[in-house]
Amino acid sequence: MAKLLAIVEVDEAQKVQCQEPGCGHGVYKRIHVVDDGGKIMVMGSTCFEKRFGTAPNLQPEYSGNGAGRPLTDEQRQLLLQNTAQLIVLFDEEAKANRARLLESLERNRKAIAERQAVFEARSAVLRQLRAAEVPSPRSVPIMPWKWVKPMSSMAYFHWPDAQGWIRVMHATGGQVVMPWPASDGWDEALPPVVGSPDLELGGYRVNDIGPCISYLRKHAQWERIGIWRDIMEALAKHGKRLIT
Ligand SMILES: [Zn+2]
């Protein structure tokens, strides 16, 4: 059973002899190296085809599309003197090429896995940041009172039945206690110790801040001192706690 081992090529000036019995032609392109029942021989393509026909399924994988592989001078010496050794070298080379290919595939696979891991870690951080975000500015109601002294601190007192009171500073001086949320009958809800109803403002003008705060605090379930946003966020947080 014959086996095609390789197709090689040498310089035209360094032709080798076809070993097909009765031929002996010098050949240099598409030299076929054949294992003919254990005897390795070198043949021109014409003699090969005459004897074996075209046999692309016998092509060794390293000879590519069947074009002759150019040999170095050393390899040509081997072709003439020790063809079997040349084939061993080719096999080893093919094995090394396969190993390099596998290694490079493995490197690519690792690099992709590493990039994927980095991407996932970053996504996880983004998810955590998003989850930890404070409520967006839109979720905080806008303070409806234009007359409040800018940047002044306020105090919120949360009364039962979700009625709240906010102590604010008026821009023209003096303290005001406003209902939050605004409610009907606010002007009759608090005693004179807190202050006097100012219907135009919609809240109580405070006469004496000490007793006013003591009274609001005495009835409060909780209180929050800060700027408008602090108070609104505290309300949102308490509201969430009640719902859940
Ligand atoms: Zn020949």
JSON list of C-alpha atoms and ligand atoms in Angstrom, two decimals:
[
{"chain": "A", "resi": 1, "resn": "MET", "atom": "CA", "xyz": [0.00, 0.00, 0.00]},
{"chain": "A", "resi": 2, "resn": "ALA", "atom": "CA", "xyz": [1.62, 3.24, -1.16]},
{"chain": "A", "resi": 3, "resn": "LYS", "atom": "CA", "xyz": [1.46, 6.40, 0.86]},
{"chain": "A", "resi": 4, "resn": "LEU", "atom": "CA", "xyz": [2.27, 9.94, -0.25]},
{"chain": "A", "resi": 5, "resn": "LEU", "atom": "CA", "xyz": [4.52, 11.46, 2.40]},
{"chain": "A", "resi": 6, "resn": "ALA", "atom": "CA", "xyz": [5.34, 14.88, 1.00]},
{"chain": "A", "resi": 7, "resn": "ILE", "atom": "CA", "xyz": [5.56, 17.03, -2.08]},
{"chain": "A", "resi": 8, "resn": "VAL", "atom": "CA", "xyz": [8.69, 19.13, -2.18]},
{"chain": "A", "resi": 9, "resn": "GLU", "atom": "CA", "xyz": [10.57, 21.42, -4.49]},
{"chain": "A", "resi": 10, "resn": "VAL", "atom": "CA", "xyz": [14.25, 22.22, -5.05]},
{"chain": "A", "resi": 11, "resn": "ASP", "atom": "CA", "xyz": [16.14, 24.75, -7.18]},
{"chain": "A", "resi": 12, "resn": "GLU", "atom": "CA", "xyz": [16.10, 23.94, -10.87]},
{"chain": "A", "resi": 13, "resn": "ALA", "atom": "CA", "xyz": [19.91, 23.89, -10.79]},
{"chain": "A", "resi": 14, "resn": "GLN", "atom": "CA", "xyz": [19.77, 21.18, -8.13]},
{"chain": "A", "resi": 15, "resn": "LYS", "atom": "CA", "xyz": [17.41, 18.73, -9.74]},
{"chain": "A", "resi": 16, "resn": "VAL", "atom": "CA", "xyz": [17.13, 15.28, -8.20]},
{"chain": "A", "resi": 17, "resn": "GLN", "atom": "CA", "xyz": [16.60, 12.01, -10.04]},
{"chain": "A", "resi": 18, "resn": "CYS", "atom": "CA", "xyz": [13.18, 10.42, -10.31]},
{"chain": "A", "resi": 19, "resn": "GLN", "atom": "CA", "xyz": [13.47, 6.96, -8.76]},
{"chain": "A", "resi": 20, "resn": "GLU", "atom": "CA", "xyz": [10.66, 5.38, -10.75]},
{"chain": "A", "resi": 21, "resn": "PRO", "atom": "CA", "xyz": [12.28, 2.33, -12.40]},
{"chain": "A", "resi": 22, "resn": "GLY", "atom": "CA", "xyz": [13.20, 3.09, -16.00]},
{"chain": "A", "resi": 23, "resn": "CYS", "atom": "CA", "xyz": [12.77, 6.89, -15.62]},
{"chain": "A", "resi": 24, "resn": "GLY", "atom": "CA", "xyz": [15.72, 8.65, -14.04]},
{"chain": "A", "resi": 25, "resn": "HIS", "atom": "CA", "xyz": [14.65, 12.11, -15.19]},
{"chain": "A", "resi": 26, "resn": "GLY", "atom": "CA", "xyz": [15.85, 15.13, -13.25]},
{"chain": "A", "resi": 27, "resn": "VAL", "atom": "CA", "xyz": [12.93, 16.66, -11.37]},
{"chain": "A", "resi": 28, "resn": "TYR", "atom": "CA", "xyz": [12.72, 19.80, -9.22]},
{"chain": "A", "resi": 29, "resn": "LYS", "atom": "CA", "xyz": [9.08, 20.94, -9.00]},
{"chain": "A", "resi": 30, "resn": "ARG", "atom": "CA", "xyz": [6.38, 18.89, -7.24]},
{"chain": "A", "resi": 31, "resn": "ILE", "atom": "CA", "xyz": [8.75, 16.09, -6.29]},
{"chain": "A", "resi": 32, "resn": "HIS", "atom": "CA", "xyz": [6.61, 13.38, -4.69]},
{"chain": "A", "resi": 33, "resn": "VAL", "atom": "CA", "xyz": [8.03, 11.50, -1.74]},
{"chain": "A", "resi": 34, "resn": "VAL", "atom": "CA", "xyz": [6.24, 8.16, -1.55]},
{"chain": "A", "resi": 35, "resn": "ASP", "atom": "CA", "xyz": [6.30, 5.29, 0.91]},
{"chain": "A", "resi": 36, "resn": "ASP", "atom": "CA", "xyz": [5.85, 2.34, -1.43]},
{"chain": "A", "resi": 37, "resn": "GLY", "atom": "CA", "xyz": [5.31, -0.65, 0.85]},
{"chain": "A", "resi": 38, "resn": "GLY", "atom": "CA", "xyz": [8.05, 0.37, 3.28]},
{"chain": "A", "resi": 39, "resn": "LYS", "atom": "CA", "xyz": [10.49, 1.62, 0.62]},
{"chain": "A", "resi": 40, "resn": "ILE", "atom": "CA", "xyz": [10.66, 5.41, 0.50]},
{"chain": "A", "resi": 41, "resn": "MET", "atom": "CA", "xyz": [11.18, 6.80, -2.99]},
{"chain": "A", "resi": 42, "resn": "VAL", "atom": "CA", "xyz": [11.31, 10.18, -4.70]},
{"chain": "A", "resi": 43, "resn": "MET", "atom": "CA", "xyz": [9.30, 10.60, -7.92]},
{"chain": "A", "resi": 44, "resn": "GLY", "atom": "CA", "xyz": [8.44, 13.25, -10.43]},
{"chain": "A", "resi": 45, "resn": "SER", "atom": "CA", "xyz": [4.79, 14.22, -10.58]},
{"chain": "A", "resi": 46, "resn": "THR", "atom": "CA", "xyz": [4.33, 12.62, -14.00]},
{"chain": "A", "resi": 47, "resn": "CYS", "atom": "CA", "xyz": [5.59, 9.22, -12.85]},
{"chain": "A", "resi": 48, "resn": "PHE", "atom": "CA", "xyz": [3.62, 9.51, -9.63]},
{"chain": "A", "resi": 49, "resn": "GLU", "atom": "CA", "xyz": [0.40, 10.12, -11.54]},
{"chain": "A", "resi": 50, "resn": "LYS", "atom": "CA", "xyz": [1.12, 7.37, -14.03]},
{"chain": "A", "resi": 51, "resn": "ARG", "atom": "CA", "xyz": [1.50, 4.90, -11.20]},
{"chain": "A", "resi": 52, "resn": "PHE", "atom": "CA", "xyz": [-0.91, 6.12, -8.53]},
{"chain": "A", "resi": 53, "resn": "GLY", "atom": "CA", "xyz": [-3.24, 8.55, -10.30]},
{"chain": "A", "resi": 54, "resn": "THR", "atom": "CA", "xyz": [-4.01, 11.78, -8.55]},
{"chain": "A", "resi": 55, "resn": "ALA", "atom": "CA", "xyz": [-4.46, 11.08, -4.87]},
{"chain": "A", "resi": 56, "resn": "PRO", "atom": "CA", "xyz": [-5.22, 14.32, -3.04]},
{"chain": "A", "resi": 57, "resn": "ASN", "atom": "CA", "xyz": [-6.50, 12.32, -0.05]},
{"chain": "A", "resi": 58, "resn": "LEU", "atom": "CA", "xyz": [-2.93, 11.05, 0.39]},
{"chain": "A", "resi": 59, "resn": "GLN", "atom": "CA", "xyz": [-1.49, 14.56, 0.64]},
{"chain": "A", "resi": 60, "resn": "PRO", "atom": "CA", "xyz": [0.36, 15.04, 3.88]},
{"chain": "A", "resi": 61, "resn": "GLU", "atom": "CA", "xyz": [-1.25, 17.92, 5.79]},
{"chain": "A", "resi": 62, "resn": "TYR", "atom": "CA", "xyz": [1.94, 20.00, 5.84]},
{"chain": "A", "resi": 63, "resn": "SER", "atom": "CA", "xyz": [2.26, 20.21, 2.09]},
{"chain": "A", "resi": 64, "resn": "GLY", "atom": "CA", "xyz": [-0.72, 22.51, 1.89]},
{"chain": "A", "resi": 65, "resn": "ASN", "atom": "CA", "xyz": [-2.58, 22.59, -1.38]},
{"chain": "A", "resi": 66, "resn": "GLY", "atom": "CA", "xyz": [-0.22, 20.16, -3.03]},
{"chain": "A", "resi": 67, "resn": "ALA", "atom": "CA", "xyz": [2.24, 22.73, -4.31]},
{"chain": "A", "resi": 68, "resn": "GLY", "atom": "CA", "xyz": [5.78, 21.61, -3.66]},
{"chain": "A", "resi": 69, "resn": "ARG", "atom": "CA", "xyz": [7.37, 22.73, -0.47]},
{"chain": "A", "resi": 70, "resn": "PRO", "atom": "CA", "xyz": [10.74, 24.43, -1.18]},
{"chain": "A", "resi": 71, "resn": "LEU", "atom": "CA", "xyz": [13.61, 22.64, 0.51]},
{"chain": "A", "resi": 72, "resn": "THR", "atom": "CA", "xyz": [16.70, 24.18, 2.06]},
{"chain": "A", "resi": 73, "resn": "ASP", "atom": "CA", "xyz": [20.06, 22.82, 0.95]},
{"chain": "A", "resi": 74, "resn": "GLU", "atom": "CA", "xyz": [20.27, 20.68, 4.07]},
{"chain": "A", "resi": 75, "resn": "GLN", "atom": "CA", "xyz": [16.82, 19.29, 3.48]},
{"chain": "A", "resi": 76, "resn": "ARG", "atom": "CA", "xyz": [17.76, 18.52, -0.11]},
{"chain": "A", "resi": 77, "resn": "GLN", "atom": "CA", "xyz": [20.77, 16.55, 1.12]},
{"chain": "A", "resi": 78, "resn": "LEU", "atom": "CA", "xyz": [18.47, 14.62, 3.38]},
{"chain": "A", "resi": 79, "resn": "LEU", "atom": "CA", "xyz": [16.05, 14.02, 0.52]},
{"chain": "A", "resi": 80, "resn": "LEU", "atom": "CA", "xyz": [18.86, 12.34, -1.44]},
{"chain": "A", "resi": 81, "resn": "GLN", "atom": "CA", "xyz": [20.66, 10.55, 1.38]},
{"chain": "A", "resi": 82, "resn": "ASN", "atom": "CA", "xyz": [18.08, 9.82, 4.05]},
{"chain": "A", "resi": 83, "resn": "THR", "atom": "CA", "xyz": [14.59, 10.51, 2.84]},
{"chain": "A", "resi": 84, "resn": "ALA", "atom": "CA", "xyz": [13.03, 8.80, 5.85]},
{"chain": "A", "resi": 85, "resn": "GLN", "atom": "CA", "xyz": [14.86, 11.20, 8.16]},
{"chain": "A", "resi": 86, "resn": "LEU", "atom": "CA", "xyz": [13.53, 14.17, 6.17]},
{"chain": "A", "resi": 87, "resn": "ILE", "atom": "CA", "xyz": [10.00, 12.87, 6.62]},
{"chain": "A", "resi": 88, "resn": "VAL", "atom": "CA", "xyz": [10.60, 12.48, 10.36]},
{"chain": "A", "resi": 89, "resn": "LEU", "atom": "CA", "xyz": [11.74, 16.12, 10.46]},
{"chain": "A", "resi": 90, "resn": "PHE", "atom": "CA", "xyz": [8.62, 17.17, 8.58]},
{"chain": "A", "resi": 91, "resn": "ASP", "atom": "CA", "xyz": [6.42, 15.23, 11.01]},
{"chain": "A", "resi": 92, "resn": "GLU", "atom": "CA", "xyz": [8.12, 16.78, 14.00]},
{"chain": "A", "resi": 93, "resn": "GLU", "atom": "CA", "xyz": [7.75, 20.21, 12.46]},
{"chain": "A", "resi": 94, "resn": "ALA", "atom": "CA", "xyz": [4.05, 19.59, 11.81]},
{"chain": "A", "resi": 95, "resn": "LYS", "atom": "CA", "xyz": [3.61, 18.42, 15.40]},
{"chain": "A", "resi": 96, "resn": "ALA", "atom": "CA", "xyz": [5.37, 21.55, 16.71]},
{"chain": "A", "resi": 97, "resn": "ASN", "atom": "CA", "xyz": [3.18, 23.72, 14.48]},
{"chain": "A", "resi": 98, "resn": "ARG", "atom": "CA", "xyz": [0.05, 22.04, 15.84]},
{"chain": "A", "resi": 99, "resn": "ALA", "atom": "CA", "xyz": [1.30, 22.53, 19.41]},
{"chain": "A", "resi": 100, "resn": "ARG", "atom": "CA", "xyz": [2.02, 26.22, 18.72]},
{"chain": "A", "resi": 101, "resn": "LEU", "atom": "CA", "xyz": [-1.43, 26.63, 17.21]},
{"chain": "A", "resi": 102, "resn": "LEU", "atom": "CA", "xyz": [-3.08, 24.99, 20.23]},
{"chain": "A", "resi": 103, "resn": "GLU", "atom": "CA", "xyz": [-0.99, 27.13, 22.56]},
{"chain": "A", "resi": 104, "resn": "SER", "atom": "CA", "xyz": [-1.99, 30.31, 20.77]},
{"chain": "A", "resi": 105, "resn": "LEU", "atom": "CA", "xyz": [-5.66, 29.27, 20.81]},
{"chain": "A", "resi": 106, "resn": "GLU", "atom": "CA", "xyz": [-5.35, 28.64, 24.55]},
{"chain": "A", "resi": 107, "resn": "ARG", "atom": "CA", "xyz": [-3.71, 32.06, 25.05]},
{"chain": "A", "resi": 108, "resn": "ASN", "atom": "CA", "xyz": [-6.57, 33.70, 23.12]},
{"chain": "A", "resi": 109, "resn": "ARG", "atom": "CA", "xyz": [-9.13, 31.80, 25.17]},
{"chain": "A", "resi": 110, "resn": "LYS", "atom": "CA", "xyz": [-7.47, 32.96, 28.40]},
{"chain": "A", "resi": 111, "resn": "ALA", "atom": "CA", "xyz": [-7.26, 36.58, 27.20]},
{"chain": "A", "resi": 112, "resn": "ILE", "atom": "CA", "xyz": [-10.96, 36.54, 26.31]},
{"chain": "A", "resi": 113, "resn": "ALA", "atom": "CA", "xyz": [-11.83, 35.01, 29.68]},
{"chain": "A", "resi": 114, "resn": "GLU", "atom": "CA", "xyz": [-9.79, 37.70, 31.46]},
{"chain": "A", "resi": 115, "resn": "ARG", "atom": "CA", "xyz": [-11.47, 40.51, 29.52]},
{"chain": "A", "resi": 116, "resn": "GLN", "atom": "CA", "xyz": [-14.84, 38.95, 30.31]},
{"chain": "A", "resi": 117, "resn": "ALA", "atom": "CA", "xyz": [-13.96, 38.82, 34.02]},
{"chain": "A", "resi": 118, "resn": "VAL", "atom": "CA", "xyz": [-12.89, 42.49, 34.01]},
{"chain": "A", "resi": 119, "resn": "PHE", "atom": "CA", "xyz": [-16.10, 43.43, 32.22]},
{"chain": "A", "resi": 120, "resn": "GLU", "atom": "CA", "xyz": [-18.23, 41.51, 34.72]},
{"chain": "A", "resi": 121, "resn": "ALA", "atom": "CA", "xyz": [-16.43, 43.03, 37.71]},
{"chain": "A", "resi": 122, "resn": "ARG", "atom": "CA", "xyz": [-16.99, 46.51, 36.28]},
{"chain": "A", "resi": 123, "resn": "SER", "atom": "CA", "xyz": [-20.67, 45.75, 35.64]},
{"chain": "A", "resi": 124, "resn": "ALA", "atom": "CA", "xyz": [-21.08, 44.55, 39.22]},
{"chain": "A", "resi": 125, "resn": "VAL", "atom": "CA", "xyz": [-19.53, 47.79, 40.55]},
{"chain": "A", "resi": 126, "resn": "LEU", "atom": "CA", "xyz": [-21.84, 49.86, 38.33]},
{"chain": "A", "resi": 127, "resn": "ARG", "atom": "CA", "xyz": [-24.85, 47.88, 39.54]},
{"chain": "A", "resi": 128, "resn": "GLN", "atom": "CA", "xyz": [-23.83, 48.51, 43.16]},
{"chain": "A", "resi": 129, "resn": "LEU", "atom": "CA", "xyz": [-23.31, 52.23, 42.52]},
{"chain": "A", "resi": 130, "resn": "ARG", "atom": "CA", "xyz": [-26.71, 52.46, 40.85]},
{"chain": "A", "resi": 131, "resn": "ALA", "atom": "CA", "xyz": [-28.37, 50.64, 43.76]},
{"chain": "A", "resi": 132, "resn": "ALA", "atom": "CA", "xyz": [-26.68, 52.96, 46.28]},
{"chain": "A", "resi": 133, "resn": "GLU", "atom": "CA", "xyz": [-27.69, 56.13, 44.46]},
{"chain": "A", "resi": 134, "resn": "VAL", "atom": "CA", "xyz": [-29.60, 58.66, 46.53]},
{"chain": "A", "resi": 135, "resn": "PRO", "atom": "CA", "xyz": [-33.08, 59.51, 45.23]},
{"chain": "A", "resi": 136, "resn": "SER", "atom": "CA", "xyz": [-32.86, 61.62, 42.09]},
{"chain": "A", "resi": 137, "resn": "PRO", "atom": "CA", "xyz": [-33.52, 65.37, 42.49]},
{"chain": "A", "resi": 138, "resn": "ARG", "atom": "CA", "xyz": [-36.90, 64.93, 40.78]},
{"chain": "A", "resi": 139, "resn": "SER", "atom": "CA", "xyz": [-38.13, 62.78, 43.66]},
{"chain": "A", "resi": 140, "resn": "VAL", "atom": "CA", "xyz": [-37.62, 65.68, 46.12]},
{"chain": "A", "resi": 141, "resn": "PRO", "atom": "CA", "xyz": [-40.59, 68.07, 46.11]},
{"chain": "A", "resi": 142, "resn": "ILE", "atom": "CA", "xyz": [-39.69, 71.68, 45.39]},
{"chain": "A", "resi": 143, "resn": "MET", "atom": "CA", "xyz": [-39.99, 74.03, 48.37]},
{"chain": "A", "resi": 144, "resn": "PRO", "atom": "CA", "xyz": [-43.11, 76.10, 47.59]},
{"chain": "A", "resi": 145, "resn": "TRP", "atom": "CA", "xyz": [-42.24, 79.12, 49.76]},
{"chain": "A", "resi": 146, "resn": "LYS", "atom": "CA", "xyz": [-40.27, 81.83, 47.96]},
{"chain": "A", "resi": 147, "resn": "TRP", "atom": "CA", "xyz": [-39.93, 84.00, 51.06]},
{"chain": "A", "resi": 148, "resn": "VAL", "atom": "CA", "xyz": [-37.75, 81.60, 53.06]},
{"chain": "A", "resi": 149, "resn": "LYS", "atom": "CA", "xyz": [-34.29, 82.93, 53.91]},
{"chain": "A", "resi": 150, "resn": "PRO", "atom": "CA", "xyz": [-31.83, 81.25, 51.53]},
{"chain": "A", "resi": 151, "resn": "MET", "atom": "CA", "xyz": [-29.48, 78.64, 53.01]},
{"chain": "A", "resi": 152, "resn": "SER", "atom": "CA", "xyz": [-31.17, 78.84, 56.39]},
{"chain": "A", "resi": 153, "resn": "SER", "atom": "CA", "xyz": [-31.72, 75.70, 58.44]},
{"chain": "A", "resi": 154, "resn": "MET", "atom": "CA", "xyz": [-35.18, 74.30, 59.10]},
{"chain": "A", "resi": 155, "resn": "ALA", "atom": "CA", "xyz": [-36.70, 71.81, 61.52]},
{"chain": "A", "resi": 156, "resn": "TYR", "atom": "CA", "xyz": [-39.38, 69.28, 60.68]},
{"chain": "A", "resi": 157, "resn": "PHE", "atom": "CA", "xyz": [-41.64, 67.80, 63.38]},
{"chain": "A", "resi": 158, "resn": "HIS", "atom": "CA", "xyz": [-43.60, 64.71, 62.42]},
{"chain": "A", "resi": 159, "resn": "TRP", "atom": "CA", "xyz": [-46.91, 64.52, 64.22]},
{"chain": "A", "resi": 160, "resn": "PRO", "atom": "CA", "xyz": [-49.32, 61.58, 64.33]},
{"chain": "A", "resi": 161, "resn": "ASP", "atom": "CA", "xyz": [-51.63, 61.12, 61.34]},
{"chain": "A", "resi": 162, "resn": "ALA", "atom": "CA", "xyz": [-48.75, 62.12, 59.06]},
{"chain": "A", "resi": 163, "resn": "GLN", "atom": "CA", "xyz": [-49.26, 65.82, 59.75]},
{"chain": "A", "resi": 164, "resn": "GLY", "atom": "CA", "xyz": [-45.95, 67.61, 59.90]},
{"chain": "A", "resi": 165, "resn": "TRP", "atom": "CA", "xyz": [-44.80, 71.09, 60.80]},
{"chain": "A", "resi": 166, "resn": "ILE", "atom": "CA", "xyz": [-41.73, 72.83, 59.46]},
{"chain": "A", "resi": 167, "resn": "ARG", "atom": "CA", "xyz": [-40.06, 75.65, 61.32]},
{"chain": "A", "resi": 168, "resn": "VAL", "atom": "CA", "xyz": [-38.47, 77.98, 58.73]},
{"chain": "A", "resi": 169, "resn": "MET", "atom": "CA", "xyz": [-36.75, 81.36, 58.84]},
{"chain": "A", "resi": 170, "resn": "HIS", "atom": "CA", "xyz": [-38.39, 84.25, 56.97]},
{"chain": "A", "resi": 171, "resn": "ALA", "atom": "CA", "xyz": [-36.08, 86.26, 54.70]},
{"chain": "A", "resi": 172, "resn": "THR", "atom": "CA", "xyz": [-37.21, 89.46, 56.47]},
{"chain": "A", "resi": 173, "resn": "GLY", "atom": "CA", "xyz": [-36.40, 87.93, 59.87]},
{"chain": "A", "resi": 174, "resn": "GLY", "atom": "CA", "xyz": [-38.51, 85.95, 62.30]},
{"chain": "A", "resi": 175, "resn": "GLN", "atom": "CA", "xyz": [-39.52, 82.33, 62.40]},
{"chain": "A", "resi": 176, "resn": "VAL", "atom": "CA", "xyz": [-42.55, 80.76, 60.74]},
{"chain": "A", "resi": 177, "resn": "VAL", "atom": "CA", "xyz": [-44.14, 77.31, 61.36]},
{"chain": "A", "resi": 178, "resn": "MET", "atom": "CA", "xyz": [-45.63, 75.89, 58.18]},
{"chain": "A", "resi": 179, "resn": "PRO", "atom": "CA", "xyz": [-47.88, 72.82, 57.85]},
{"chain": "A", "resi": 180, "resn": "TRP", "atom": "CA", "xyz": [-46.39, 70.03, 55.70]},
{"chain": "A", "resi": 181, "resn": "PRO", "atom": "CA", "xyz": [-48.18, 68.85, 53.77]},
{"chain": "A", "resi": 182, "resn": "ALA", "atom": "CA", "xyz": [-50.48, 71.90, 53.55]},
{"chain": "A", "resi": 183, "resn": "SER", "atom": "CA", "xyz": [-53.82, 70.99, 55.07]},
{"chain": "A", "resi": 184, "resn": "ASP", "atom": "CA", "xyz": [-57.24, 72.53, 55.49]},
{"chain": "A", "resi": 185, "resn": "GLY", "atom": "CA", "xyz": [-57.81, 73.87, 58.99]},
{"chain": "A", "resi": 186, "resn": "TRP", "atom": "CA", "xyz": [-54.10, 74.33, 59.62]},
{"chain": "A", "resi": 187, "resn": "ASP", "atom": "CA", "xyz": [-54.84, 77.73, 61.15]},
{"chain": "A", "resi": 188, "resn": "GLU", "atom": "CA", "xyz": [-56.84, 76.09, 63.94]},
{"chain": "A", "resi": 189, "resn": "ALA", "atom": "CA", "xyz": [-54.52, 73.16, 64.55]},
{"chain": "A", "resi": 190, "resn": "LEU", "atom": "CA", "xyz": [-51.94, 74.82, 66.82]},
{"chain": "A", "resi": 191, "resn": "PRO", "atom": "CA", "xyz": [-52.36, 76.82, 70.06]},
{"chain": "A", "resi": 192, "resn": "PRO", "atom": "CA", "xyz": [-51.10, 80.43, 70.55]},
{"chain": "A", "resi": 193, "resn": "VAL", "atom": "CA", "xyz": [-47.94, 79.14, 72.25]},
{"chain": "A", "resi": 194, "resn": "VAL", "atom": "CA", "xyz": [-46.69, 78.25, 68.74]},
{"chain": "A", "resi": 195, "resn": "GLY", "atom": "CA", "xyz": [-47.58, 81.58, 67.16]},
{"chain": "A", "resi": 196, "resn": "SER", "atom": "CA", "xyz": [-50.30, 83.48, 65.30]},
{"chain": "A", "resi": 197, "resn": "PRO", "atom": "CA", "xyz": [-51.77, 82.30, 61.97]},
{"chain": "A", "resi": 198, "resn": "ASP", "atom": "CA", "xyz": [-50.67, 84.40, 58.99]},
{"chain": "A", "resi": 199, "resn": "LEU", "atom": "CA", "xyz": [-53.23, 83.57, 56.29]},
{"chain": "A", "resi": 200, "resn": "GLU", "atom": "CA", "xyz": [-51.17, 85.14, 53.55]},
{"chain": "A", "resi": 201, "resn": "LEU", "atom": "CA", "xyz": [-48.11, 82.99, 54.36]},
{"chain": "A", "resi": 202, "resn": "GLY", "atom": "CA", "xyz": [-50.20, 79.92, 55.13]},
{"chain": "A", "resi": 203, "resn": "GLY", "atom": "CA", "xyz": [-48.43, 79.33, 58.47]},
{"chain": "A", "resi": 204, "resn": "TYR", "atom": "CA", "xyz": [-47.83, 80.57, 62.00]},
{"chain": "A", "resi": 205, "resn": "ARG", "atom": "CA", "xyz": [-45.67, 83.57, 62.75]},
{"chain": "A", "resi": 206, "resn": "VAL", "atom": "CA", "xyz": [-43.67, 82.60, 65.84]},
{"chain": "A", "resi": 207, "resn": "ASN", "atom": "CA", "xyz": [-43.63, 85.01, 68.78]},
{"chain": "A", "resi": 208, "resn": "ASP", "atom": "CA", "xyz": [-41.36, 83.08, 71.14]},
{"chain": "A", "resi": 209, "resn": "ILE", "atom": "CA", "xyz": [-39.24, 80.34, 69.54]},
{"chain": "A", "resi": 210, "resn": "GLY", "atom": "CA", "xyz": [-38.43, 78.43, 72.77]},
{"chain": "A", "resi": 211, "resn": "PRO", "atom": "CA", "xyz": [-41.94, 77.46, 73.89]},
{"chain": "A", "resi": 212, "resn": "CYS", "atom": "CA", "xyz": [-42.95, 77.02, 70.21]},
{"chain": "A", "resi": 213, "resn": "ILE", "atom": "CA", "xyz": [-40.28, 74.36, 69.61]},
{"chain": "A", "resi": 214, "resn": "SER", "atom": "CA", "xyz": [-40.99, 72.67, 72.98]},
{"chain": "A", "resi": 215, "resn": "TYR", "atom": "CA", "xyz": [-44.63, 72.31, 72.06]},
{"chain": "A", "resi": 216, "resn": "LEU", "atom": "CA", "xyz": [-43.96, 70.95, 68.54]},
{"chain": "A", "resi": 217, "resn": "ARG", "atom": "CA", "xyz": [-41.34, 68.53, 69.88]},
{"chain": "A", "resi": 218, "resn": "LYS", "atom": "CA", "xyz": [-43.57, 67.26, 72.69]},
{"chain": "A", "resi": 219, "resn": "HIS", "atom": "CA", "xyz": [-46.11, 65.98, 70.18]},
{"chain": "A", "resi": 220, "resn": "ALA", "atom": "CA", "xyz": [-43.67, 64.84, 67.53]},
{"chain": "A", "resi": 221, "resn": "GLN", "atom": "CA", "xyz": [-42.97, 61.19, 66.69]},
{"chain": "A", "resi": 222, "resn": "TRP", "atom": "CA", "xyz": [-39.67, 62.19, 65.13]},
{"chain": "A", "resi": 223, "resn": "GLU", "atom": "CA", "xyz": [-37.94, 65.33, 63.96]},
{"chain": "A", "resi": 224, "resn": "ARG", "atom": "CA", "xyz": [-35.29, 66.32, 61.46]},
{"chain": "A", "resi": 225, "resn": "ILE", "atom": "CA", "xyz": [-33.17, 69.49, 61.42]},
{"chain": "A", "resi": 226, "resn": "GLY", "atom": "CA", "xyz": [-31.38, 70.47, 58.23]},
{"chain": "A", "resi": 227, "resn": "ILE", "atom": "CA", "xyz": [-31.96, 72.03, 54.85]},
{"chain": "A", "resi": 228, "resn": "TRP", "atom": "CA", "xyz": [-35.07, 71.37, 52.73]},
{"chain": "A", "resi": 229, "resn": "ARG", "atom": "CA", "xyz": [-33.52, 68.40, 50.96]},
{"chain": "A", "resi": 230, "resn": "ASP", "atom": "CA", "xyz": [-32.51, 66.68, 54.22]},
{"chain": "A", "resi": 231, "resn": "ILE", "atom": "CA", "xyz": [-36.06, 66.96, 55.49]},
{"chain": "A", "resi": 232, "resn": "MET", "atom": "CA", "xyz": [-37.63, 65.68, 52.27]},
{"chain": "A", "resi": 233, "resn": "GLU", "atom": "CA", "xyz": [-35.22, 62.73, 52.19]},
{"chain": "A", "resi": 234, "resn": "ALA", "atom": "CA", "xyz": [-35.99, 61.92, 55.83]},
{"chain": "A", "resi": 235, "resn": "LEU", "atom": "CA", "xyz": [-39.70, 61.98, 54.99]},
{"chain": "A", "resi": 236, "resn": "ALA", "atom": "CA", "xyz": [-39.16, 59.70, 51.99]},
{"chain": "A", "resi": 237, "resn": "LYS", "atom": "CA", "xyz": [-37.13, 57.29, 54.13]},
{"chain": "A", "resi": 238, "resn": "HIS", "atom": "CA", "xyz": [-39.76, 57.20, 56.90]},
{"chain": "A", "resi": 239, "resn": "GLY", "atom": "CA", "xyz": [-42.48, 56.76, 54.29]},
{"chain": "A", "resi": 240, "resn": "LYS", "atom": "CA", "xyz": [-40.65, 53.76, 52.80]},
{"chain": "A", "resi": 241, "resn": "ARG", "atom": "CA", "xyz": [-40.19, 52.24, 56.25]},
{"chain": "A", "resi": 242, "resn": "LEU", "atom": "CA", "xyz": [-43.93, 52.50, 56.92]},
{"chain": "A", "resi": 243, "resn": "ILE", "atom": "CA", "xyz": [-44.81, 50.83, 53.61]},
{"chain": "A", "resi": 244, "resn": "THR", "atom": "CA", "xyz": [-42.35, 47.92, 53.86]},
{"chain": "B", "resi": 1, "resn": "ZN", "atom": "ZN", "xyz": [10.01, 9.66, -13.48]}
]
